[in-house]
Short mmCIF file of C-alpha atoms in Angstrom, two decimals:
data_model
loop_
_atom_site.label_atom_id
_atom_site.label_comp_id
_atom_site.label_asym_id
_atom_site.label_seq_id
_atom_site.Cartn_x
_atom_site.Cartn_y
_atom_site.Cartn_z
CA MET A 1153 -22.01 9.79 -31.16
CA THR A 1154 -21.56 12.69 -28.76
CA PHE A 1155 -19.84 12.53 -25.40
CA THR A 1156 -23.21 13.00 -23.67
CA VAL A 1157 -24.75 10.01 -25.43
CA ALA A 1158 -21.68 7.87 -24.70
CA GLY A 1159 -21.93 8.83 -21.05
CA GLN A 1160 -25.62 7.98 -21.01
CA ILE A 1161 -24.92 4.54 -22.45
CA LEU A 1162 -22.11 3.94 -19.97
CA GLY A 1163 -24.32 5.11 -17.12
CA GLY A 1164 -27.17 2.89 -18.26
CA ILE A 1165 -24.85 -0.12 -18.35
CA GLY A 1166 -23.49 0.78 -14.91
CA ILE A 1167 -27.00 1.13 -13.44
CA PHE A 1168 -27.95 -2.18 -15.01
CA PHE A 1169 -24.94 -4.00 -13.55
CA LEU A 1170 -25.63 -2.47 -10.14
CA ALA A 1171 -29.20 -3.68 -10.43
CA LEU A 1172 -28.08 -7.21 -11.30
CA SER A 1173 -25.68 -7.21 -8.35
CA LEU A 1174 -28.32 -6.06 -5.86
CA LEU A 1175 -30.97 -8.33 -7.31
CA THR A 1176 -28.74 -11.38 -7.24
CA GLN A 1177 -27.46 -10.66 -3.72
CA GLY A 1178 -30.96 -10.14 -2.39
CA LEU A 1179 -32.35 -13.25 -4.04
CA GLN A 1180 -29.35 -15.31 -2.93
CA ALA A 1181 -29.71 -14.17 0.67
CA ALA A 1182 -33.41 -14.93 0.59
CA SER A 1183 -33.41 -18.25 -1.24
CA GLN A 1184 -30.04 -19.77 -2.03
CA SER A 1185 -30.08 -22.17 0.94
CA VAL A 1186 -33.56 -23.29 -0.10
CA MET A 1187 -32.45 -23.64 -3.72
CA GLN A 1188 -29.45 -25.71 -2.68
CA GLN A 1189 -31.64 -28.15 -0.79
CA LEU A 1190 -34.26 -28.32 -3.55
CA LEU A 1191 -31.65 -28.96 -6.24
CA ALA A 1192 -29.91 -31.62 -4.18
CA ARG A 1193 -33.19 -33.29 -3.19
CA PHE A 1194 -35.46 -33.10 -6.23
CA GLY A 1195 -33.09 -33.25 -9.19
CA ARG A 1196 -33.24 -37.05 -9.35
CA THR A 1197 -34.88 -37.50 -12.77
CA PRO A 1198 -34.32 -35.73 -16.12
CA LEU A 1199 -37.67 -33.92 -16.00
CA ARG A 1200 -37.22 -32.81 -12.39
CA GLY A 1201 -33.70 -31.69 -13.16
CA LEU A 1202 -34.95 -29.53 -16.04
CA VAL A 1203 -37.75 -28.04 -13.95
CA PHE A 1204 -35.73 -27.26 -10.84
CA GLY A 1205 -32.75 -26.00 -12.83
CA GLY A 1206 -35.08 -23.53 -14.55
CA ILE A 1207 -36.86 -22.58 -11.32
CA ALA A 1208 -33.56 -21.92 -9.54
CA THR A 1209 -32.38 -19.65 -12.36
CA VAL A 1210 -35.62 -17.68 -12.41
CA ALA A 1211 -35.60 -17.39 -8.60
CA LEU A 1212 -31.96 -16.33 -8.40
CA GLN A 1213 -32.12 -14.24 -11.59
CA SER A 1214 -28.71 -15.52 -12.62
CA SER A 1215 -27.75 -18.57 -14.63
CA THR A 1216 -24.18 -17.87 -13.51
CA VAL A 1217 -25.11 -18.37 -9.85
CA THR A 1218 -27.30 -21.39 -10.62
CA ILE A 1219 -24.61 -23.18 -12.62
CA ALA A 1220 -22.02 -22.34 -9.95
CA LEU A 1221 -24.46 -23.79 -7.41
CA ILE A 1222 -24.96 -26.97 -9.46
CA ILE A 1223 -21.26 -27.53 -10.11
CA SER A 1224 -20.40 -26.88 -6.47
CA LEU A 1225 -23.03 -29.42 -5.38
CA VAL A 1226 -21.43 -31.92 -7.75
CA ASN A 1227 -17.98 -31.09 -6.41
CA ALA A 1228 -19.23 -31.58 -2.85
CA ALA A 1229 -20.70 -34.98 -3.87
CA ALA A 1230 -24.18 -33.77 -2.90
CA LEU A 1231 -25.39 -34.23 -6.48
CA SER A 1232 -24.43 -36.80 -9.10
CA PHE A 1233 -23.05 -35.73 -12.45
CA SER A 1234 -25.88 -37.37 -14.41
CA ASN A 1235 -28.51 -35.46 -12.40
CA ALA A 1236 -26.56 -32.22 -12.67
CA ALA A 1237 -26.50 -32.55 -16.47
CA TRP A 1238 -30.25 -32.05 -16.74
CA MET A 1239 -30.23 -29.21 -14.23
CA ILE A 1240 -27.69 -27.34 -16.36
CA LEU A 1241 -29.99 -27.73 -19.35
CA GLY A 1242 -32.88 -26.45 -17.23
CA SER A 1243 -30.88 -23.42 -16.09
CA ASN A 1244 -30.38 -22.48 -19.75
CA ILE A 1245 -34.15 -22.40 -20.17
CA GLY A 1246 -34.66 -20.45 -16.95
CA THR A 1247 -32.26 -17.70 -17.94
CA THR A 1248 -34.51 -16.77 -20.88
CA ALA A 1249 -37.08 -15.37 -18.44
CA THR A 1250 -35.13 -12.09 -18.26
CA GLY A 1251 -35.52 -11.59 -22.01
CA TRP A 1252 -39.28 -11.99 -21.77
CA MET A 1253 -39.42 -9.60 -18.80
CA VAL A 1254 -37.59 -6.96 -20.84
CA SER A 1255 -39.54 -7.53 -24.05
CA LEU A 1256 -42.96 -7.55 -22.42
CA THR A 1257 -42.54 -4.76 -19.85
CA GLY A 1258 -39.42 -2.78 -20.63
CA ILE A 1259 -39.71 -1.42 -24.13
CA ASP A 1260 -42.96 0.38 -24.89
CA ILE A 1261 -43.82 1.92 -21.51
CA ASN A 1262 -42.28 4.58 -19.30
CA LEU A 1263 -40.55 2.46 -16.70
CA LYS A 1264 -39.19 5.22 -14.49
CA ALA A 1265 -42.65 6.06 -13.19
CA TYR A 1266 -42.87 2.55 -11.75
CA ALA A 1267 -39.21 1.89 -11.02
CA LEU A 1268 -38.39 4.92 -8.87
CA PRO A 1269 -40.93 4.03 -6.13
CA LEU A 1270 -39.40 0.53 -6.00
CA VAL A 1271 -35.93 1.99 -5.49
CA GLY A 1272 -37.18 4.33 -2.78
CA ALA A 1273 -39.16 1.66 -0.93
CA GLY A 1274 -36.31 -0.84 -1.21
CA MET A 1275 -33.68 1.54 0.16
CA MET A 1276 -35.93 2.56 3.05
CA MET A 1277 -36.44 -1.09 3.97
CA GLN A 1278 -32.68 -1.68 3.96
CA SER A 1279 -31.98 1.44 6.03
CA ILE A 1280 -34.77 1.29 8.60
CA ILE A 1281 -35.71 -2.37 9.13
CA LYS A 1282 -33.14 -4.48 10.94
CA LYS A 1283 -34.44 -7.98 10.18
CA PRO A 1284 -32.24 -9.72 7.55
CA ALA A 1285 -35.23 -11.13 5.65
CA TRP A 1286 -36.72 -7.66 5.18
CA LYS A 1287 -33.32 -6.24 4.25
CA SER A 1288 -33.07 -8.92 1.55
CA LEU A 1289 -36.52 -7.99 0.28
CA GLY A 1290 -35.50 -4.33 0.22
CA MET A 1291 -32.40 -5.22 -1.79
CA ILE A 1292 -34.56 -7.17 -4.26
CA LEU A 1293 -36.97 -4.23 -4.70
CA THR A 1294 -34.07 -1.82 -5.20
CA GLY A 1295 -32.52 -4.19 -7.72
CA PHE A 1296 -35.75 -4.49 -9.70
CA GLY A 1297 -36.21 -0.74 -9.73
CA LEU A 1298 -32.65 -0.08 -10.92
CA PHE A 1299 -32.98 -2.91 -13.44
CA PHE A 1300 -35.82 -1.11 -15.21
CA ILE A 1301 -34.18 2.30 -14.85
CA GLY A 1302 -31.07 0.91 -16.51
CA ILE A 1303 -33.14 -0.53 -19.37
CA ASP A 1304 -34.96 2.78 -19.81
CA THR A 1305 -31.66 4.71 -19.84
CA LEU A 1306 -30.12 2.37 -22.41
CA LYS A 1307 -33.25 2.48 -24.57
CA ASP A 1308 -33.19 6.30 -24.65
CA ALA A 1309 -29.47 6.44 -25.37
CA PHE A 1310 -29.60 3.87 -28.15
CA SER A 1311 -32.54 5.60 -29.79
CA ILE A 1312 -30.53 8.88 -30.10
CA PHE A 1313 -27.91 7.46 -32.41
CA GLY A 1314 -29.68 4.32 -33.60
CA GLU A 1315 -30.11 5.61 -37.14
CA ASP A 1316 -26.37 6.18 -37.54
CA MET A 1317 -25.53 2.65 -36.40
CA LYS A 1318 -28.16 0.72 -38.31
CA SER A 1319 -26.01 0.06 -41.32
CA SER A 1320 -23.09 -1.29 -39.32
CA LEU A 1321 -25.17 -3.53 -37.05
CA ARG A 1322 -27.26 -5.26 -39.67
CA ALA A 1323 -26.09 -8.62 -40.98
CA ALA A 1324 -28.88 -9.44 -43.43
CA ASP A 1325 -26.86 -8.39 -46.46
CA GLY A 1326 -23.41 -9.22 -45.16
CA GLY A 1327 -23.43 -12.96 -45.79
CA ILE A 1328 -22.48 -15.83 -43.51
CA LEU A 1329 -19.11 -14.32 -42.53
CA ALA A 1330 -20.75 -11.13 -41.24
CA LEU A 1331 -23.24 -13.26 -39.31
CA ALA A 1332 -20.39 -15.30 -37.81
CA GLY A 1333 -18.74 -12.04 -36.81
CA PHE A 1334 -21.79 -11.07 -34.77
CA VAL A 1335 -21.79 -14.49 -33.09
CA LEU A 1336 -18.20 -13.82 -32.10
CA SER A 1337 -19.15 -10.33 -30.89
CA GLY A 1338 -21.86 -11.75 -28.63
CA LEU A 1339 -19.41 -14.32 -27.28
CA VAL A 1340 -16.74 -11.70 -26.52
CA LEU A 1341 -19.24 -9.33 -24.92
CA THR A 1342 -20.41 -12.10 -22.57
CA LEU A 1343 -16.84 -13.06 -21.72
CA VAL A 1344 -16.11 -9.44 -20.81
CA THR A 1345 -19.27 -8.90 -18.75
CA GLN A 1346 -19.37 -12.47 -17.35
CA SER A 1347 -23.16 -12.19 -17.60
CA SER A 1348 -25.30 -13.51 -20.42
CA THR A 1349 -28.22 -11.67 -18.80
CA ALA A 1350 -26.46 -8.34 -19.26
CA THR A 1351 -25.61 -9.19 -22.87
CA THR A 1352 -29.20 -10.22 -23.57
CA VAL A 1353 -30.57 -6.97 -22.21
CA LEU A 1354 -28.08 -4.93 -24.26
CA ILE A 1355 -29.10 -6.82 -27.40
CA LEU A 1356 -32.83 -6.35 -26.74
CA THR A 1357 -32.54 -2.65 -25.97
CA ALA A 1358 -30.40 -2.14 -29.09
CA ALA A 1359 -33.08 -3.95 -31.12
CA ALA A 1360 -35.78 -1.75 -29.58
CA ALA A 1361 -33.87 1.32 -30.77
CA GLY A 1362 -33.68 -0.09 -34.30
CA MET A 1363 -29.92 -0.63 -34.16
CA THR A 1364 -30.12 -4.34 -34.94
CA ASP A 1365 -32.42 -6.47 -37.06
CA PHE A 1366 -33.81 -9.87 -36.11
CA THR A 1367 -30.99 -11.80 -37.79
CA THR A 1368 -28.20 -9.75 -36.18
CA GLY A 1369 -29.78 -9.99 -32.73
CA ALA A 1370 -30.21 -13.76 -33.08
CA ALA A 1371 -26.53 -14.14 -34.03
CA LEU A 1372 -25.49 -12.04 -31.03
CA LEU A 1373 -27.67 -14.18 -28.76
CA ILE A 1374 -26.05 -17.36 -30.07
CA GLY A 1375 -22.67 -15.89 -29.19
CA ALA A 1376 -23.92 -14.86 -25.73
CA ASN A 1377 -25.16 -18.38 -25.03
CA ILE A 1378 -21.81 -19.86 -25.99
CA GLY A 1379 -19.89 -17.22 -24.00
CA THR A 1380 -21.84 -17.85 -20.82
CA THR A 1381 -20.21 -21.29 -20.49
CA SER A 1382 -16.98 -19.58 -19.41
CA THR A 1383 -18.40 -19.20 -15.91
CA ALA A 1384 -18.93 -22.94 -15.56
CA VAL A 1385 -15.38 -23.58 -16.75
CA LEU A 1386 -13.92 -21.13 -14.21
CA VAL A 1387 -15.98 -22.56 -11.34
CA SER A 1388 -14.90 -26.13 -12.14
CA LEU A 1389 -11.16 -25.53 -12.53
CA SER A 1390 -10.33 -26.38 -8.92
CA GLY A 1391 -13.13 -28.92 -8.58
CA SER A 1392 -13.48 -32.67 -8.81
CA GLY A 1393 -13.64 -34.72 -11.99
CA ASP A 1394 -17.45 -34.67 -11.90
CA ALA A 1395 -17.44 -30.88 -11.56
CA LYS A 1396 -15.22 -30.60 -14.63
CA ARG A 1397 -17.51 -32.99 -16.52
CA ALA A 1398 -20.53 -30.85 -15.66
CA ALA A 1399 -18.75 -27.78 -17.00
CA ALA A 1400 -17.72 -29.69 -20.13
CA LEU A 1401 -21.33 -30.74 -20.69
CA HIS A 1402 -22.43 -27.10 -20.45
CA VAL A 1403 -19.85 -26.08 -23.05
CA ILE A 1404 -20.74 -28.96 -25.39
CA PHE A 1405 -24.48 -28.30 -25.08
CA ASN A 1406 -24.32 -24.57 -25.79
CA PHE A 1407 -21.65 -24.80 -28.46
CA LEU A 1408 -23.30 -27.56 -30.51
CA THR A 1409 -26.77 -26.03 -30.09
CA GLY A 1410 -25.41 -22.65 -31.18
CA CYS A 1411 -23.60 -24.08 -34.22
CA THR A 1412 -26.69 -26.02 -35.30
CA LEU A 1413 -29.01 -23.03 -34.98
CA PHE A 1414 -26.50 -20.78 -36.75
CA PHE A 1415 -26.97 -22.77 -39.94
CA LEU A 1416 -30.74 -23.08 -39.40
CA LEU A 1417 -31.33 -19.31 -38.91
CA PRO A 1418 -32.76 -18.77 -42.45
CA TRP A 1419 -35.58 -21.16 -41.60
CA VAL A 1420 -35.95 -20.72 -37.83
CA LEU A 1421 -36.34 -16.92 -37.74
CA PRO A 1422 -39.18 -16.73 -40.33
CA ALA A 1423 -40.94 -19.54 -38.46
CA ILE A 1424 -40.69 -17.62 -35.15
CA THR A 1425 -41.97 -14.42 -36.81
CA THR A 1426 -44.92 -16.29 -38.35
CA ALA A 1427 -45.75 -17.90 -35.02
CA LEU A 1428 -45.69 -14.54 -33.23
CA VAL A 1429 -47.94 -12.93 -35.84
CA TRP A 1430 -50.32 -15.87 -35.66
CA ALA A 1431 -50.35 -15.56 -31.85
CA GLY A 1432 -51.22 -11.85 -32.13
CA ALA A 1433 -48.04 -10.53 -30.53
CA ASP A 1434 -48.09 -6.78 -29.91
CA GLY A 1435 -45.27 -4.24 -29.74
CA ASN A 1436 -41.87 -4.45 -31.33
CA LEU A 1437 -41.81 -7.82 -33.10
CA THR A 1438 -38.02 -7.79 -33.34
CA VAL A 1439 -37.63 -7.53 -29.57
CA VAL A 1440 -40.33 -10.09 -28.82
CA GLY A 1441 -38.92 -12.31 -31.55
CA LEU A 1442 -35.46 -12.20 -29.99
CA ALA A 1443 -36.90 -13.15 -26.61
CA ALA A 1444 -38.71 -16.03 -28.31
CA PHE A 1445 -35.53 -17.06 -30.14
CA HIS A 1446 -33.60 -17.05 -26.86
CA THR A 1447 -36.13 -19.45 -25.36
CA PHE A 1448 -36.22 -21.51 -28.56
CA PHE A 1449 -32.41 -21.86 -28.38
CA SER A 1450 -32.54 -23.60 -24.99
CA ILE A 1451 -35.61 -25.75 -25.72
CA PHE A 1452 -34.23 -26.76 -29.12
CA GLY A 1453 -30.98 -27.80 -27.43
CA VAL A 1454 -32.83 -29.98 -24.92
CA VAL A 1455 -34.79 -31.68 -27.70
CA LEU A 1456 -31.61 -32.09 -29.74
CA PHE A 1457 -29.63 -33.65 -26.89
CA TRP A 1458 -32.38 -35.68 -25.17
CA PRO A 1459 -31.85 -38.92 -27.18
CA PHE A 1460 -28.08 -38.78 -26.67
CA MET A 1461 -27.81 -37.63 -23.05
CA SER A 1462 -27.23 -41.09 -21.58
CA ALA A 1463 -24.46 -41.82 -24.09
CA LEU A 1464 -22.93 -38.36 -23.63
CA THR A 1465 -22.87 -38.52 -19.83
CA ARG A 1466 -21.47 -42.05 -19.98
CA PHE A 1467 -18.73 -40.88 -22.36
CA LEU A 1468 -17.83 -37.96 -20.10
CA GLU A 1469 -17.77 -40.19 -17.01
CA THR A 1470 -15.59 -42.89 -18.54
CA ARG A 1471 -13.27 -40.96 -20.86
CA LEU A 1472 -12.71 -37.44 -19.51
CA PHE A 1473 -11.08 -36.06 -16.34
CA GLN A 1474 -10.22 -39.46 -14.93
CA SER A 1475 -8.13 -39.41 -11.77
CA PRO A 1476 -6.53 -42.08 -9.59
CA PRO A 1477 -8.67 -43.45 -6.74
CA LYS A 1478 -8.71 -41.22 -3.68
CA ALA A 1479 -6.50 -42.25 -0.84
CA ILE A 1480 -8.03 -42.94 2.54
CA ILE A 1481 -6.76 -39.56 3.65
CA GLN A 1482 -6.76 -36.93 0.93
CA THR A 1483 -6.94 -33.35 1.99
CA GLY A 1484 -9.88 -31.17 1.22
CA PHE A 1485 -11.46 -32.78 -1.86
CA ALA A 1486 -14.80 -31.00 -1.25
CA LEU A 1487 -13.29 -27.62 -0.35
CA ASP A 1488 -13.93 -25.71 -3.56
CA LYS A 1489 -13.10 -22.02 -3.14
CA ALA A 1490 -15.14 -21.25 -6.26
CA ALA A 1491 -18.18 -22.14 -4.14
CA TYR A 1492 -17.58 -19.04 -1.99
CA THR A 1493 -19.90 -17.26 -4.45
CA VAL A 1494 -22.72 -19.49 -3.17
CA PRO A 1495 -22.10 -19.63 0.60
CA ALA A 1496 -24.69 -22.33 1.30
CA VAL A 1497 -22.89 -24.69 -1.07
CA ALA A 1498 -19.46 -23.72 0.29
CA PHE A 1499 -20.71 -24.49 3.78
CA GLY A 1500 -22.06 -27.83 2.54
CA GLY A 1501 -18.58 -28.78 1.32
CA LEU A 1502 -17.07 -27.59 4.60
CA SER A 1503 -19.61 -29.67 6.53
CA GLN A 1504 -18.75 -32.75 4.49
CA GLU A 1505 -15.01 -32.32 5.09
CA MET A 1506 -15.56 -31.63 8.80
CA ALA A 1507 -17.50 -34.89 9.08
CA ARG A 1508 -14.61 -36.70 7.39
CA LEU A 1509 -12.08 -35.10 9.74
CA LYS A 1510 -14.24 -36.02 12.75
CA ASN A 1511 -14.34 -39.63 11.60
CA LEU A 1512 -10.57 -39.79 11.00
CA VAL A 1513 -9.57 -38.07 14.23
CA CYS A 1514 -11.96 -40.03 16.44
CA THR A 1515 -11.12 -43.35 14.73
CA HIS A 1516 -7.44 -42.62 15.41
CA ALA A 1517 -8.10 -41.77 19.06
CA SER A 1518 -10.37 -44.79 19.68
CA ALA A 1519 -7.72 -47.07 18.17
CA LEU A 1520 -5.12 -45.74 20.60
CA PHE A 1521 -7.44 -46.52 23.52
CA ASN A 1522 -7.57 -50.07 22.15
CA GLY A 1523 -3.83 -50.36 21.60
CA SER A 1524 -4.18 -50.61 17.80
CA LYS A 1525 -1.77 -49.22 15.24
CA THR A 1526 -3.15 -46.30 13.19
CA PRO A 1527 -1.78 -43.87 10.57
CA GLN A 1528 0.26 -41.01 11.93
CA PRO A 1529 -1.91 -37.99 12.81
CA GLU A 1530 0.22 -35.59 10.74
CA GLU A 1531 -2.05 -36.23 7.77
CA HIS A 1532 -5.07 -35.49 9.94
CA ALA A 1533 -3.44 -32.28 11.08
CA GLU A 1534 -2.91 -31.22 7.45
CA LEU A 1535 -6.58 -31.84 6.65
CA SER A 1536 -7.50 -29.90 9.79
CA ARG A 1537 -5.32 -26.99 8.64
CA GLN A 1538 -6.94 -26.91 5.20
CA ILE A 1539 -10.42 -27.01 6.71
CA GLY A 1540 -9.53 -24.18 9.08
CA ASP A 1541 -8.15 -22.04 6.25
CA TYR A 1542 -11.25 -22.70 4.13
CA ALA A 1543 -13.59 -21.81 6.99
CA ILE A 1544 -11.71 -18.56 7.64
CA GLY A 1545 -11.89 -17.69 3.93
CA LEU A 1546 -15.63 -18.37 3.90
CA SER A 1547 -16.15 -16.25 7.01
CA GLN A 1548 -14.71 -13.25 5.14
CA GLU A 1549 -17.45 -13.44 2.50
CA SER A 1550 -20.83 -11.74 2.73
CA LEU A 1551 -22.86 -14.55 4.29
CA PRO A 1552 -26.61 -15.03 4.84
CA GLU A 1553 -27.48 -15.07 8.53
CA ASP A 1554 -28.21 -18.81 8.67
CA VAL A 1555 -24.89 -19.72 7.02
CA ALA A 1556 -22.97 -17.32 9.28
CA HIS A 1557 -24.63 -18.79 12.38
CA SER A 1558 -23.90 -22.37 11.31
CA LEU A 1559 -20.32 -21.48 10.38
CA GLN A 1560 -19.78 -20.17 13.90
CA HIS A 1561 -20.79 -23.58 15.29
CA MET A 1562 -18.65 -25.41 12.72
CA LEU A 1563 -15.58 -23.41 13.77
CA ARG A 1564 -16.30 -24.56 17.31
CA VAL A 1565 -16.34 -28.18 16.08
CA HIS A 1566 -13.00 -27.62 14.38
CA ARG A 1567 -11.53 -26.41 17.67
CA TYR A 1568 -12.78 -29.52 19.49
CA LEU A 1569 -11.31 -31.84 16.84
CA SER A 1570 -7.97 -30.03 17.04
CA GLU A 1571 -7.99 -30.67 20.79
CA ILE A 1572 -8.68 -34.38 20.21
CA LEU A 1573 -5.62 -34.53 17.96
CA ARG A 1574 -3.54 -32.90 20.66
CA LEU A 1575 -4.86 -35.20 23.42
CA SER A 1576 -4.45 -38.53 21.65
CA GLU A 1577 -0.99 -39.42 23.00
CA PRO A 1578 -2.04 -39.75 26.68
CA ALA A 1579 -4.33 -42.62 25.63
CA ALA A 1580 -1.35 -44.51 24.23
CA ARG A 1581 0.64 -43.83 27.39
CA ILE A 1582 -2.09 -45.23 29.66
CA TYR A 1583 -2.40 -48.34 27.48
CA SER A 1584 1.36 -48.90 27.69
CA LYS A 1585 1.40 -48.32 31.46
CA ILE A 1586 -1.35 -50.89 32.07
CA HIS A 1587 0.85 -53.68 30.77
CA THR A 1588 3.61 -52.81 33.21
CA LEU A 1589 1.30 -53.46 36.17
CA PRO A 1590 0.96 -56.94 37.66
CA GLU A 1591 -2.12 -58.81 36.48
CA THR A 1592 -3.25 -59.08 40.09
CA HIS A 1593 -3.15 -55.32 40.57
CA GLU A 1594 -6.73 -54.10 41.10
CA THR A 1595 -6.10 -50.78 39.36
CA ARG A 1596 -5.04 -52.57 36.18
CA ALA A 1597 -8.53 -53.98 35.64
CA LEU A 1598 -10.16 -50.64 36.39
CA LEU A 1599 -7.88 -48.88 33.92
CA GLN A 1600 -8.72 -51.50 31.26
CA TYR A 1601 -12.44 -50.94 31.82
CA TYR A 1602 -11.87 -47.19 31.65
CA LEU A 1603 -9.97 -47.40 28.34
CA SER A 1604 -12.68 -49.68 26.95
CA ASP A 1605 -15.31 -47.07 27.83
CA CYS A 1606 -13.21 -44.35 26.20
CA HIS A 1607 -12.78 -46.47 23.08
CA ASN A 1608 -16.51 -47.20 22.77
CA LEU A 1609 -17.60 -43.59 23.30
CA VAL A 1610 -15.11 -42.05 20.88
CA GLU A 1611 -15.86 -44.77 18.32
CA LYS A 1612 -19.55 -43.81 18.51
CA VAL A 1613 -18.62 -40.24 17.62
CA ALA A 1614 -16.46 -41.53 14.74
CA GLN A 1615 -19.62 -43.20 13.42
CA ALA A 1616 -21.58 -39.92 13.83
CA ALA A 1617 -23.68 -41.23 16.73
CA PRO A 1618 -24.33 -38.59 19.42
CA LEU A 1619 -23.51 -39.40 23.03
CA ASN A 1620 -26.48 -39.11 25.36
CA LYS A 1621 -26.53 -38.07 29.00
CA SER A 1622 -26.55 -41.62 30.36
CA ASP A 1623 -23.39 -42.44 28.37
CA MET A 1624 -21.53 -39.50 29.85
CA LEU A 1625 -22.81 -40.04 33.42
CA ARG A 1626 -21.65 -43.66 33.34
CA PHE A 1627 -18.29 -42.56 31.97
CA SER A 1628 -17.93 -39.89 34.66
CA ARG A 1629 -18.57 -42.45 37.39
CA ARG A 1630 -15.95 -44.77 35.89
CA TYR A 1631 -13.43 -41.91 35.76
CA ASN A 1632 -14.00 -40.99 39.41
CA THR A 1633 -13.65 -44.61 40.49
CA VAL A 1634 -10.31 -45.01 38.70
CA LYS A 1635 -9.05 -41.67 40.01
CA ASP A 1636 -9.93 -42.60 43.61
CA GLU A 1637 -8.21 -45.97 43.20
CA LEU A 1638 -5.03 -44.36 41.88
CA LEU A 1639 -4.95 -41.88 44.77
CA GLU A 1640 -5.39 -44.76 47.23
CA ASP A 1641 -2.58 -46.71 45.52
CA ALA A 1642 -0.28 -43.71 45.95
CA VAL A 1643 -1.17 -43.29 49.62
CA ARG A 1644 -0.79 -47.03 50.35
CA HIS A 1645 2.46 -47.18 48.34
CA LYS A 1646 1.05 -49.69 45.85
CA LEU A 1647 2.34 -47.33 43.15
CA PRO A 1648 5.16 -44.80 43.32
CA ILE A 1649 3.74 -41.33 43.78
CA ALA A 1650 5.40 -40.10 40.57
CA GLU A 1651 3.84 -42.91 38.52
CA ALA A 1652 0.43 -42.40 40.07
CA SER A 1653 0.64 -38.66 39.46
CA ALA A 1654 1.58 -39.21 35.79
CA LEU A 1655 -1.33 -41.62 35.36
CA LEU A 1656 -3.71 -39.14 36.98
CA ASP A 1657 -2.55 -36.42 34.56
CA ASP A 1658 -3.07 -38.70 31.56
CA LEU A 1659 -6.39 -39.82 32.97
CA SER A 1660 -7.56 -36.20 33.18
CA LEU A 1661 -6.43 -35.53 29.60
CA THR A 1662 -8.21 -38.57 28.21
CA ARG A 1663 -11.37 -37.58 30.02
CA ARG A 1664 -11.11 -34.20 28.33
CA LEU A 1665 -10.62 -35.95 24.98
CA VAL A 1666 -13.89 -37.87 25.38
CA GLU A 1667 -15.73 -34.71 26.40
CA GLN A 1668 -14.31 -32.85 23.37
CA ALA A 1669 -15.53 -35.67 21.12
CA ALA A 1670 -19.01 -35.49 22.65
CA LYS A 1671 -19.16 -31.72 22.16
CA ALA A 1672 -17.81 -32.02 18.61
CA GLN A 1673 -20.65 -34.38 17.64
CA ARG A 1674 -23.26 -32.30 19.42
CA TRP A 1675 -22.29 -29.02 17.76
CA TYR A 1676 -21.71 -30.66 14.40
CA ASP A 1677 -25.32 -31.84 14.43
CA VAL A 1678 -26.47 -28.32 15.32
CA ALA A 1679 -24.35 -26.68 12.62
CA ALA A 1680 -25.03 -29.13 9.79
CA ARG A 1681 -28.74 -29.74 10.38
CA ARG A 1682 -29.88 -27.48 7.50
CA TYR A 1683 -27.27 -28.65 5.04
CA THR A 1684 -27.04 -32.42 5.49
CA ALA A 1685 -29.35 -35.28 6.31
CA PRO A 1686 -31.39 -34.80 9.52
CA ALA A 1687 -29.40 -35.31 12.68
CA GLN A 1688 -29.79 -38.40 14.85
CA THR A 1689 -32.73 -38.32 17.20
CA ALA A 1690 -30.83 -39.47 20.29
CA GLU A 1691 -30.59 -36.88 23.00
CA PRO A 1692 -27.27 -35.01 22.68
CA VAL A 1693 -25.03 -34.67 25.67
CA GLN A 1694 -24.93 -31.33 27.41
CA ALA A 1695 -21.16 -31.36 27.86
CA ALA A 1696 -19.50 -28.77 29.99
CA ALA A 1697 -17.98 -25.85 28.11
#
């Protein structure tokens, strides 16, 4: 192999990886939020899980992204493990679409004549048009164009030295050990590239150049399917028990399916060839046969596992990755940094944790208004710190416009909740001061009514109920009444001026606390509307900035 040919192969692989990157980024920006909602909403039965897992993989053109999406949804408790199991099986079927695209369009025709206009049009759309949706479409077109150019470059390069490599890449006469060696080669290649799609395309283009026979290519594909599970394992490492179980299921499914088909190859491959001939398949039968085998691998696995899925999921749920029950306050259990690769899912986990922080902080504050004992807020502050760090990390990723816009609002919510933590102590001071006043003191009753209003309003926010305008107007009138009474007490010497002044300061701070709680709920509903259940229909308060 000459240096020129080696460079052509390396360039073809580079173009292909660039194409995959652009294609995946464009498709993610255009549809990942939609895919997240569809997967979380419709994957409630085995058949739906299979269908939507496959659709998501075809739409995103990456089983890696789809499985990361599924596992992150599981980790964020937006999807149960049993439902995720079928989606993972469906994503395996969906990833075979790339093989068919290559085998049916990318082997026997001159692709550059069609691909170059796509690259040109796509780059012009990205450079000239400012709308994000059109930029995403331009990225997709560029990715598709480069995808086919990369295939064409690899096909030409492989064909130059294909004759010299045929003997070393054919396993038909090498026995079962040689075949196992090619399975291992496919596995290692996928581990290195972290893309079963890239491995599949390399195998198909090598087959088109005559470098591999049907048996060798099938063995390489088995290895690629086993190797692709590494992504799920990496994504789940920092996740919940259910996320780890989903990754374990993916490994078990692909490994056992691959091992079973490895020993059935002498019967399966002739059957696929016969079926293709009977169906009148045109072109390179080895390439089309490998695409068919890739699809057969995933469908065969589903059929093989279908009768045992309930028992398998039950075993994984009861025997593996068990952990002690979560404490009432445990920091950041839905903040999976592996989900940064799918920003919509990462934001969903952030939204879930922010709702939990809002409940904890407001429950703590409302209890202080009521004179109740609550856990120390240091634990709340630690959760707040972790949420803030996670949000900052997410903001540094390349985010779709809708996620970036919602993240901006969620950061605002985090600021309001931090203020509530800071302003909680004045509530306790007012409650303590009330009980030092004589029972006949008129201001005592007004202060008790005021604290009761504060308690009720902040408790509503803790329960995720928005505060409407009438709530806040009534509260404002109560605040002004108490403030006027305290000023009158100071003037008429019913209270020492220093005590009245301290109460007025605490009164102002608690009023700010209630307003921060109202704004936190309002902006949380705005930020999380696309990623959680629909917001409450009550009219949100238009709190002052």
